[in-house]
XYZ file of C-alpha atoms in Angstrom:
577
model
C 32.443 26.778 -27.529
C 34.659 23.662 -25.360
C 31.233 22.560 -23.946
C 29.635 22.482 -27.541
C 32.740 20.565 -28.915
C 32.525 18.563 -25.450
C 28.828 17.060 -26.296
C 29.475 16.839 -30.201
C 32.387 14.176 -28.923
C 30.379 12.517 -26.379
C 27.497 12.089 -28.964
C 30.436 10.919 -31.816
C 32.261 8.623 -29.576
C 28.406 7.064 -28.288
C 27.581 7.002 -32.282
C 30.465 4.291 -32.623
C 31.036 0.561 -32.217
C 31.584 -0.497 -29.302
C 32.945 -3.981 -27.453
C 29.035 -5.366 -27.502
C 28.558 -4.835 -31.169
C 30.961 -7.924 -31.781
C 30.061 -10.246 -29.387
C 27.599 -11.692 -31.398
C 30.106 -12.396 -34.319
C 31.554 -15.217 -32.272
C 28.366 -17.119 -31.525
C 27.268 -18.643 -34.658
C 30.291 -17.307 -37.218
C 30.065 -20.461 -39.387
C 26.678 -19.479 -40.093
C 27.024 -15.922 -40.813
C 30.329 -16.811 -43.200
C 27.522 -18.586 -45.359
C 24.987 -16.118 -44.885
C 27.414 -13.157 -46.257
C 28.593 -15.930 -49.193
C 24.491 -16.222 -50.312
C 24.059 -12.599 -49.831
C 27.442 -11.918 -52.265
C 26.247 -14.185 -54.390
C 22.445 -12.417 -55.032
C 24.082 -8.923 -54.774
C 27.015 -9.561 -57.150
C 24.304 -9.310 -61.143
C 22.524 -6.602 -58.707
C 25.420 -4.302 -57.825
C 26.519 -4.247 -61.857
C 23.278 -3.841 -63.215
C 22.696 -1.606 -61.016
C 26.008 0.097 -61.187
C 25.594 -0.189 -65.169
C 21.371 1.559 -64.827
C 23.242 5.075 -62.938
C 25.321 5.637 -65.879
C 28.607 5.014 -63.751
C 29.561 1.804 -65.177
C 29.407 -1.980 -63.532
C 32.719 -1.394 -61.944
C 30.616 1.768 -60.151
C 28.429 -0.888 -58.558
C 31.051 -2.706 -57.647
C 32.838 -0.323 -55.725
C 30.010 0.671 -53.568
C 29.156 -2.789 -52.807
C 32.354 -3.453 -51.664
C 33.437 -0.094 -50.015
C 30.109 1.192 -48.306
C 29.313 -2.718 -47.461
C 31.592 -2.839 -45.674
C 32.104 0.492 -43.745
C 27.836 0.293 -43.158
C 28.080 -3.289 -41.938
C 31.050 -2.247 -39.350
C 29.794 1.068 -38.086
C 25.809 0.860 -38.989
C 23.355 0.755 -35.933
C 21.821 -2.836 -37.636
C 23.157 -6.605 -37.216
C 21.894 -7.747 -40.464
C 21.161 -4.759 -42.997
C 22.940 -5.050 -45.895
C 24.091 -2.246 -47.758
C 25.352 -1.194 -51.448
C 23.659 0.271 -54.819
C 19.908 0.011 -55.216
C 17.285 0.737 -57.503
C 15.974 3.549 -56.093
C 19.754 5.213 -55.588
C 19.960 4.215 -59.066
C 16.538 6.591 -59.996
C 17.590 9.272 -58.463
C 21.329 9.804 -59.568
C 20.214 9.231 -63.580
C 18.918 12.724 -63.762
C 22.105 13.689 -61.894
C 24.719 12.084 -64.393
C 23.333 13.929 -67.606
C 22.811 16.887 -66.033
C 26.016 17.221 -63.987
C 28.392 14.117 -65.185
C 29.997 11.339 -63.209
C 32.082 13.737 -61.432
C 28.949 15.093 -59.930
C 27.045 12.163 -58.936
C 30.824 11.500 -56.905
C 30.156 14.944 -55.112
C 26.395 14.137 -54.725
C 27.055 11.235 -52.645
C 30.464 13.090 -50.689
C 27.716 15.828 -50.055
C 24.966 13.477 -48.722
C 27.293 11.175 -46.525
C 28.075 14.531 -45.014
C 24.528 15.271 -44.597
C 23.897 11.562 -43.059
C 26.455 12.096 -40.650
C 24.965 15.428 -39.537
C 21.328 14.114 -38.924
C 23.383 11.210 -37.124
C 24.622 13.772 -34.763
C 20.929 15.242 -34.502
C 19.377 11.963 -33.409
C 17.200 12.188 -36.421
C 16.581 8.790 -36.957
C 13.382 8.559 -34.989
C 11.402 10.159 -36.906
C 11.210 7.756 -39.360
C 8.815 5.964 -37.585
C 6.280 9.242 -38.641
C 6.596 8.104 -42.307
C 2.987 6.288 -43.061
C 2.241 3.370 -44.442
C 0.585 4.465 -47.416
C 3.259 6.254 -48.460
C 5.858 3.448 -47.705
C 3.710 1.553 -49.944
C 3.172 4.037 -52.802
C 6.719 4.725 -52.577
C 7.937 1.061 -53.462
C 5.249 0.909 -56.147
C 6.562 3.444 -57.806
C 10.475 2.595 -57.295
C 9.800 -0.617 -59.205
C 7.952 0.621 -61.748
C 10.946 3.208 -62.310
C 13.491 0.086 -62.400
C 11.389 -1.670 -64.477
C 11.255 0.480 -67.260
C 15.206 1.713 -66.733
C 16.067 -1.740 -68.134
C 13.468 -1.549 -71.152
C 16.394 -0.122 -72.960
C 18.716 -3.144 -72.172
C 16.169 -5.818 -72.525
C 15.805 -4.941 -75.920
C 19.192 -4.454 -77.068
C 18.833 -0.822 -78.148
C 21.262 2.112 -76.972
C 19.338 3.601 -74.421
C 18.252 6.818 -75.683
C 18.951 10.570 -74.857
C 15.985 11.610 -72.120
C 16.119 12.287 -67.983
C 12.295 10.525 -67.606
C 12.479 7.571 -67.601
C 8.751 7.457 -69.706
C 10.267 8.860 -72.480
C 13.489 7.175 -72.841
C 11.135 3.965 -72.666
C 9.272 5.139 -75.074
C 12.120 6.008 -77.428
C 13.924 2.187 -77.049
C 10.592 0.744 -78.084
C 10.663 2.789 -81.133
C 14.416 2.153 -81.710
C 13.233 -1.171 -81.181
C 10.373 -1.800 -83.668
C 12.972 -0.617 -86.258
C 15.400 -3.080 -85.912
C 14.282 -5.889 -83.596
C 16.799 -7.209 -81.220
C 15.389 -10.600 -80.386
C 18.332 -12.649 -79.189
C 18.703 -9.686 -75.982
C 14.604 -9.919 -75.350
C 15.199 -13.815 -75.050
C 17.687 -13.417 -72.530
C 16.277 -11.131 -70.260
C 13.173 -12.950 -70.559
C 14.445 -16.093 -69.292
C 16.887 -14.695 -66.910
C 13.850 -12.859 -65.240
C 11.815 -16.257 -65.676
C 14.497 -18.274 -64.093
C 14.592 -15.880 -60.914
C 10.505 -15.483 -60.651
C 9.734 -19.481 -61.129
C 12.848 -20.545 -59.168
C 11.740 -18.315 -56.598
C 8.557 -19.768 -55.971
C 9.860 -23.473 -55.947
C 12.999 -23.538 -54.244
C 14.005 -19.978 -52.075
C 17.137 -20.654 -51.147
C 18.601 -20.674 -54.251
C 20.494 -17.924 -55.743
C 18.688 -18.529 -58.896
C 19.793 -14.617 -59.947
C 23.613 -16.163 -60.373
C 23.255 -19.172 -61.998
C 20.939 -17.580 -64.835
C 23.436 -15.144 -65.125
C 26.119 -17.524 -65.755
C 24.014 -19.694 -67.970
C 23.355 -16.746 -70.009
C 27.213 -15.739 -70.272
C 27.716 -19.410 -71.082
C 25.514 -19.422 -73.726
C 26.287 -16.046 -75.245
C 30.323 -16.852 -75.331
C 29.705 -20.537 -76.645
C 26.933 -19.766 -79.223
C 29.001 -16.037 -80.368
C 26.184 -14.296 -80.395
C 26.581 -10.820 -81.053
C 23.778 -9.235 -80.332
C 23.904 -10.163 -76.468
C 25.973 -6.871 -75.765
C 28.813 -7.848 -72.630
C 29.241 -5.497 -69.587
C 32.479 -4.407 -70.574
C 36.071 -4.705 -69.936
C 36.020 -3.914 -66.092
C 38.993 -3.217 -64.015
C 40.975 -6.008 -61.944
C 40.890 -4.158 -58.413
C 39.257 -1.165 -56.857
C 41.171 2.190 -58.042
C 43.273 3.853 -55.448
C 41.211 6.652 -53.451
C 40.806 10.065 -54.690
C 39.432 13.546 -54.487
C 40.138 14.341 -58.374
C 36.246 14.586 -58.527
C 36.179 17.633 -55.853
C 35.382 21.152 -57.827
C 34.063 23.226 -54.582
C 32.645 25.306 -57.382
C 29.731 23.515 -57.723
C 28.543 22.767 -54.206
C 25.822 25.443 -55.389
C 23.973 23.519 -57.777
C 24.485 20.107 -56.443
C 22.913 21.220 -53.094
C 19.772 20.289 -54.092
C 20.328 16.883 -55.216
C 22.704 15.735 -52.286
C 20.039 16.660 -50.390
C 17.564 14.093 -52.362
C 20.045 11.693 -52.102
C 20.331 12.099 -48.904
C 17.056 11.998 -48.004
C 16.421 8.943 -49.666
C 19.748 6.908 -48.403
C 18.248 7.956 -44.743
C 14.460 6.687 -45.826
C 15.844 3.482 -47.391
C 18.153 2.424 -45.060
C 15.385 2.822 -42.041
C 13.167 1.117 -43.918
C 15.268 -1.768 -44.551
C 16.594 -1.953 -40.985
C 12.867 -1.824 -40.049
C 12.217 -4.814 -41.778
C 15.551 -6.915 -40.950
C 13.741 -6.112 -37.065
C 10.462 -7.467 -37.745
C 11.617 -10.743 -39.506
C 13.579 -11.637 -36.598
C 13.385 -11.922 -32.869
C 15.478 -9.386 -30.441
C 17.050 -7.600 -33.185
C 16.350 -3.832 -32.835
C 18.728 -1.597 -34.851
C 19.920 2.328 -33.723
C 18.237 4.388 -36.220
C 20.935 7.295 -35.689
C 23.750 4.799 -35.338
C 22.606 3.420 -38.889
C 22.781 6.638 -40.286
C 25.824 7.149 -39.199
C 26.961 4.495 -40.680
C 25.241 4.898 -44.303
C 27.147 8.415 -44.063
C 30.359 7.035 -43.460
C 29.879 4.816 -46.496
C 28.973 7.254 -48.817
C 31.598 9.793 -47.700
C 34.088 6.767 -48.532
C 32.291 5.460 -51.546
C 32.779 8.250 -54.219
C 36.500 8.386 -53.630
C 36.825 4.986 -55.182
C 34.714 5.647 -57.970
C 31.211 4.052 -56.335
C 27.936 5.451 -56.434
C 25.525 6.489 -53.421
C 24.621 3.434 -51.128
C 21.868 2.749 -48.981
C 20.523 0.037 -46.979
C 19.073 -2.879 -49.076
C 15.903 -4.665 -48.348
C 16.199 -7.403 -50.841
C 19.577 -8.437 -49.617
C 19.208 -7.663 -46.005
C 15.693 -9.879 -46.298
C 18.027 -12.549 -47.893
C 20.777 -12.105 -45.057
C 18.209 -12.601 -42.749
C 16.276 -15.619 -44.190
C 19.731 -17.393 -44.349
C 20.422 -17.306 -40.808
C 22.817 -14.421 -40.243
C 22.928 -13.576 -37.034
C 25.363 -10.674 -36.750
C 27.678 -7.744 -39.016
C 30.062 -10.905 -39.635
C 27.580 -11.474 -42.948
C 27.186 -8.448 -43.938
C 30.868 -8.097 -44.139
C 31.456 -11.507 -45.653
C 29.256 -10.145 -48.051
C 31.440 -7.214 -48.776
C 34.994 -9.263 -48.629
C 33.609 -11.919 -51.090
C 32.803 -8.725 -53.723
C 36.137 -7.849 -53.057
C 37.682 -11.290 -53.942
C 35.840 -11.072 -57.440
C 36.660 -7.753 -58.477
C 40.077 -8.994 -58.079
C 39.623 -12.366 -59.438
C 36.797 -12.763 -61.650
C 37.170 -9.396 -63.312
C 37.485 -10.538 -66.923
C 34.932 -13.495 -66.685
C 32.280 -10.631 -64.950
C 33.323 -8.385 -68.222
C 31.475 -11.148 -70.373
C 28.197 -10.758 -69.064
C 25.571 -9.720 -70.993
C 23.803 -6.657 -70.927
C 20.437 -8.153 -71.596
C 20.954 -10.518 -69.103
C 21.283 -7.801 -65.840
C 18.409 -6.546 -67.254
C 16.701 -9.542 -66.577
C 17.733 -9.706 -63.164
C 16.638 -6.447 -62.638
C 13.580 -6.898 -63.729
C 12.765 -9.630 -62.148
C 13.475 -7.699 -58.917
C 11.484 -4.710 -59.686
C 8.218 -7.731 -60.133
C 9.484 -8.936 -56.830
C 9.170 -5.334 -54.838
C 5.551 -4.992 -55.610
C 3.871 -6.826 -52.222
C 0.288 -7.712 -54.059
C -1.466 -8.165 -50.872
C -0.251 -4.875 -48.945
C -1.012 -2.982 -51.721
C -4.333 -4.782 -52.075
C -4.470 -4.250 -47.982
C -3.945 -0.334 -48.168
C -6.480 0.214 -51.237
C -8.928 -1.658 -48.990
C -8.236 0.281 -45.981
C -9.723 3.781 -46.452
C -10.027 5.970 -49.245
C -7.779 8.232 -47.858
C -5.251 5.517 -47.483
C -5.624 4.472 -51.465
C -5.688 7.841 -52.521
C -1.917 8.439 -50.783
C -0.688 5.160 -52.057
C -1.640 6.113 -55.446
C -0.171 9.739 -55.520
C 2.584 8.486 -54.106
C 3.479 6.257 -56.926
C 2.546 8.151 -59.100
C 4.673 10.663 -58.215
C 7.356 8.706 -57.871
C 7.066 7.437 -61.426
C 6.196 10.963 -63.156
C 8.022 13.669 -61.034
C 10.893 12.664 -58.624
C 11.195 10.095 -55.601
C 12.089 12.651 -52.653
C 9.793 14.514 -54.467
C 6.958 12.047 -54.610
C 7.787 10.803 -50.435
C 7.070 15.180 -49.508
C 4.174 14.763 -51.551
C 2.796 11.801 -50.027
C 3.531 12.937 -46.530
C 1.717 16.886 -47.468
C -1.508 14.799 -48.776
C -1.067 11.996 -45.593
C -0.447 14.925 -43.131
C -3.591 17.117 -44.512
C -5.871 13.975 -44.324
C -5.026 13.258 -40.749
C -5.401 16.970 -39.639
C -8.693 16.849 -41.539
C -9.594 13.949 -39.465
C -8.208 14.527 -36.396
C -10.642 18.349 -37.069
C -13.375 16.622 -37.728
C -13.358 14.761 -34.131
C -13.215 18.537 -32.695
C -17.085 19.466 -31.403
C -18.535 22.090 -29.662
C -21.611 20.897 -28.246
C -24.407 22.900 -26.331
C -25.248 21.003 -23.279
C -27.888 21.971 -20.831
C -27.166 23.815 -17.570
C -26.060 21.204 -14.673
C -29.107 21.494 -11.952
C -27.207 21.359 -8.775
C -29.053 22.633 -5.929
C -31.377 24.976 -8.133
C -35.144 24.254 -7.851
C -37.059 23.902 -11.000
C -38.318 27.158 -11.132
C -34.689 28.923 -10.655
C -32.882 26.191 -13.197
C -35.243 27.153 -16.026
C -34.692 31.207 -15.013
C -30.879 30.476 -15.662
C -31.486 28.698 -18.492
C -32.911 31.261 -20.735
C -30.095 33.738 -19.990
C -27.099 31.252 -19.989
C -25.874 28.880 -22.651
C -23.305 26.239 -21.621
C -20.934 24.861 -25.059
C -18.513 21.657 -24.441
C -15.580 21.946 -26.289
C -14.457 18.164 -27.097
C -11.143 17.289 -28.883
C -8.030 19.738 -30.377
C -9.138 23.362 -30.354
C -6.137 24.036 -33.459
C -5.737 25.542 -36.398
C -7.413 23.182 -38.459
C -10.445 23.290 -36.470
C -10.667 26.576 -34.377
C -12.417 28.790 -36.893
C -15.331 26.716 -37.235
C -15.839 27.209 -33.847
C -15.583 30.509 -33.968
C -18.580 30.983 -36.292
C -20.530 28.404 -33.809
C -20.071 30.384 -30.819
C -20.682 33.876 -32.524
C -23.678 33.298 -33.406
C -25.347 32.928 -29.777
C -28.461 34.898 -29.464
C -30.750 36.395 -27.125
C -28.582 35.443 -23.399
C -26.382 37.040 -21.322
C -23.928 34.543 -20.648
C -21.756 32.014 -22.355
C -19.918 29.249 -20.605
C -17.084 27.437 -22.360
C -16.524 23.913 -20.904
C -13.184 23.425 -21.740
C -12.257 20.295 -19.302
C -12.227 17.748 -22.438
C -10.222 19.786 -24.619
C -6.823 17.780 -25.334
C -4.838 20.482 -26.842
C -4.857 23.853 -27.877
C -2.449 25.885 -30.163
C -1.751 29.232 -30.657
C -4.665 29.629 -33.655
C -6.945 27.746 -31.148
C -6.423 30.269 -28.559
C -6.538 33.692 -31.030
C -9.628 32.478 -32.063
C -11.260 31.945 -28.779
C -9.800 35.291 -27.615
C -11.472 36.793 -31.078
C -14.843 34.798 -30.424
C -14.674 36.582 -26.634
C -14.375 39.585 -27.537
C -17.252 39.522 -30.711
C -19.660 38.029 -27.588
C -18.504 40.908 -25.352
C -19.161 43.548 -27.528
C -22.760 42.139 -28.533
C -22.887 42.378 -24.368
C -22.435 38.463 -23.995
C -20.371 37.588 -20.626
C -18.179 34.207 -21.479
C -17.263 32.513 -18.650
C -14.903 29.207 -19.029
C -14.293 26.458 -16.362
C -11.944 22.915 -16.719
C -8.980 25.296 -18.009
C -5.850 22.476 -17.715
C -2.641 23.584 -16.153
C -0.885 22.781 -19.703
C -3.338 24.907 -21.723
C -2.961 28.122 -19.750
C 0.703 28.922 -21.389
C -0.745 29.345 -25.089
C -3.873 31.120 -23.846
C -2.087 33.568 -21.704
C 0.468 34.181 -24.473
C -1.997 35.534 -27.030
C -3.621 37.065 -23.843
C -7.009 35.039 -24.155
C -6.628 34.132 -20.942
C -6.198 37.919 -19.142
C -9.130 38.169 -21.412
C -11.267 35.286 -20.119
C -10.157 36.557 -16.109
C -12.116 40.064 -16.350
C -14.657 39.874 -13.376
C -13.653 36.435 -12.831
C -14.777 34.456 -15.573
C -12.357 31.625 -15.168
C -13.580 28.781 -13.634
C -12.262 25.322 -11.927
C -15.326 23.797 -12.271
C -18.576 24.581 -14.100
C -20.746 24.966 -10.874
C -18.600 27.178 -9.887
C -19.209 29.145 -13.613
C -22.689 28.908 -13.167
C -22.923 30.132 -9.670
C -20.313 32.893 -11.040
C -23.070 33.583 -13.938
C -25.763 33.659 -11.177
C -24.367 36.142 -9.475
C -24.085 38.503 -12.008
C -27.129 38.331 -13.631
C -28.930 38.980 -10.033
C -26.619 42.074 -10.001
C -27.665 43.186 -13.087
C -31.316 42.921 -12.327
C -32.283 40.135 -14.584
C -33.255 37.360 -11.999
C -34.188 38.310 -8.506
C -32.240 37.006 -6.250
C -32.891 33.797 -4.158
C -35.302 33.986 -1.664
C -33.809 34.141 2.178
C -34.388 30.914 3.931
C -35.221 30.472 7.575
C -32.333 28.552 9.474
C -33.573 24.860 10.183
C -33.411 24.100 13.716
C -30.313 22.601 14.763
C -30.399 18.840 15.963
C -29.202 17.605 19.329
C -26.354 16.059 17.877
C -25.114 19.442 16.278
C -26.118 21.363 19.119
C -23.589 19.562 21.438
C -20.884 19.667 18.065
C -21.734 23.637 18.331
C -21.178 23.804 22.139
């Protein structure tokens, strides 16, 4: 039990910051003050809309900006991720809130930082790198199709309607819509969107996201227009912490969800870090120090009031392309939210509704990579046909839901693959030192098979209708020297296939066993099998010589004619004497 605590410290106390992870904060910090500004800037409309799509209210998105910003920018295993709300947090937890209320989304995200923390501790994080491509892709397809139509409601200046998919509550605000046609809120998101997509092409470095936001409060206070629906009064601070939300009642039913969320915050926040690596050079992030830190910020998050966070790629690709060079940014980031909740509270209460959605939607366009999806339809079929389950999924069923999916379908492909490069062969006898005569003797009562690739599970019983069908010899040799791996299927159906040959009279001899093979044949016993008279082989002369042998004592070839000895040389008579 002390050892066991012992290691879990060791591993906790190696999971945290350390003197090295601040060095970098004094080498450029000018440069990383404006970095975190730009990145507050973008991720202010983002963290209310947001905040304001989860059901939780702007001042929701807020909070997590602020409070799991920060605590994932000091104690993540990344330089330059970014963290807070996101759209695909914000798909998940929707279903949450009207099935279980704010108070459960709170425990969702206590629940998954927990979780987080715990695959931290598990070294986890490297097997993100067995998520494919396809699925990656099909995945962020299908998250910004899901954000897109979230804001449908918003855009048009309906009340978003009752409904948990998001189809149908789109479907609903359209017919709200055609009713009683909200066009002033349509204009705005329009052009707020507009603003973002054009600006973005022309001039990149501008946080075009804010200033249409504050051109469209401008013009909504100055003009009165009604029907551009505000945010809200919002509250001038964070609130202080609390565990009011805690009902250990209902860990039960919320199991299943934290575990989604969790899931997803883990996915996400990989991802993103992945990315923040490849845009820069000598950056590589700690995937299980990054967990640790997402878990940290959404075990803090929910007490004041903020939603789940994860690691953003939009933001953390903007930290990045502004120069940011260490967690200084990232926490600017967070301190400059901080400043405006306290500051700006009542001016950020004025915003319109229609305009987040813009923003919003203008992101979701901006997700969608046109030439890797076009790049992964082009690839194989199988590749297209993940991508497009994937997203599909995503959009129709659930988004930890769709990534299992994609990963069953991506994992079944490759097996089917990797069992269609699995051959047995028949390959003719070597000759060695046989004369004509006595080579095509052998050869009618010996077959040789090569075994090439994974004799596994996906593969093995193939084989096993291949090599029961031999006819009309006495012996079968298995070359087994190229096979690269065998499981424990693999090996019960060779040991099945052995026996079927042996009771039809067959003799199977094997040769090319590897040392690292022998454990999962001799557990299933295939191997005490394939010993019997000694029909394991190193080599396959050896086998065939071994096959030889018996067949002579069995009376089916005569045995090799004695030959004279040759007269020793001069030269080996002297070795002799």
């Amino acid at each position: 039990m002390t050892s066991a605590l012992t290691r879990i410290r060791d591993r906790i106390v190696e999971l945290l910051p350390g003197r090295n992870d601040w060095v970098e904060t004094r080498r450029a910090p000018r440069r990383d003050l404006l970095a975190g500004l730009t990145v507050a800037v973008v991720a202010l409309p983002l963290a209310l809309g947001f905040g304001v799509s989860s059901g939780l209210g702007a001042e929701a998105g807020l909070a997590t900006a602020v409070i799991a910003g920060a605590l994932a920018a000091v104690f993540g295993g990344s330089n330059l991720q970014v963290s807070g709300p996101t759209g695909a947090m914000t798909v998940v937890l929707v279903p949450i809130v009207a099935a279980h209320g704010p108070s459960g989304v709170l425990m969702v995200g206590l629940m998954a930082g927990v979780m987080l923390v715990a695959l931290a501790l598990l070294r986890a994080g490297k097997y993100m790198q067995y998520v494919p491509a396809p699925v990656v892709e099909g995945f962020t397809l299908g998250i910004a199709c899901v954000i897109g139509l979230q804001q449908v409601p918003n855009a048009l200046g309906v009340p978003k309607p009752e409904g948990e998919r998001v189809l149908v509550v789109t479907w609903r605000a359209l017919e709200e819509f055609a009713k009683d046609p909200n066009w002033t809120a349509v204009a705005f998101a329009a052009a707020v969107a507009g603003v973002m997509l054009i600006g973005a092409r022309l001039r990149p470095t501008v946080p075009f996201s804010i200033l249409a936001v504050i051109a469209a409060t401008v013009v909504a206070q100055t003009a009165g227009l009604d029907a551009a629906t505000p945010i809200g009064d919002l509250p001038s601070g964070l609130p202080a912490p609390s565990l009011s939300f805690l009902d250990l009642g209902s860990l039960g039913s919320l199991l299943a969800p934290a575990v989604a969320v969790a899931a997803l915050a883990a996915l996400e926040s990989l991802l993103s870090a992945s990315v923040a690596d490849g845009m820069t050079v000598g950056q590589r992030h700690d995937p299980d120090r990054e967990l640790l830190g997402q878990g940290l910020a959404n075990i803090a998050a929910p007490l004041f009031g903020g939603v789940p966070a994860t690691g953003a790629i939009a933001r953390t690709a903007v930290n990045v392309r502004t120069g940011a060079g260490s967690r200084l940014a990232a926490l600017t980031h967070a301190a400059v939210l901080a400043v405006i909740v306290f500051a700006a509270a009542p001016l950020v209460s004025k915003i319109p509704l229609a305009a987040l959605a813009g923003v919003l939607l203008a992101t979701a366009i901006r997700m969608v990579e046109v030439g890797s999806l076009r790049a992964m339809a082009k690839a194989t079929r199988a590749d297209a046909l993940i991508l497009v389950l994937t997203a599909v999924a995503t959009l129709a069923l659930d988004l930890v839901y769709a990534v299992v999916l994609g990963l069953m379908v991506a994992s079944a492909l490759a097996l089917r693959a990797v069992a269609k490069q699995a051959r047995l062969d028949q390959v003719p006898l070597d000759r060695g030192d046989h004369s004509a005569e006595e080579h095509a003797l052998l050869a009618e009562h010996i077959v040789a098979y090569r075994i090439d690739g994974p004799l596994f599970f996906a593969a093995a019983h193939r084989f096993l209708l291949e090599l029961t069908e031999v006819a009309d010899v006495r012996v079968v040799i298995l070359r087994m020297s190229r096979v690269t791996t065998i499981d424990a299927t693999g090996a019960l159906v060779l040991k099945d296939a052995v026996e079927k040959l042996h009771r039809r009279g067959i003799a199977v001899m094997t040769s090319g066993i590897r040392p690292g093979q022998r454990q999962v044949l001799d557990s299933v016993g295939a191997l005490e099998l394939l010993r019997l008279d000694g029909h394991e082989y190193a080599t396959t002369p050896e086998a065939i010589q071994g096959a030889r042998t018996r067949l002579e004592c069995a009376g089916v070839i005569p045995p090799p004619p004695a030959q004279s000895p040759r007269p020793l040389t001069e030269e080996a008579e002297e070795t002799v004497r």
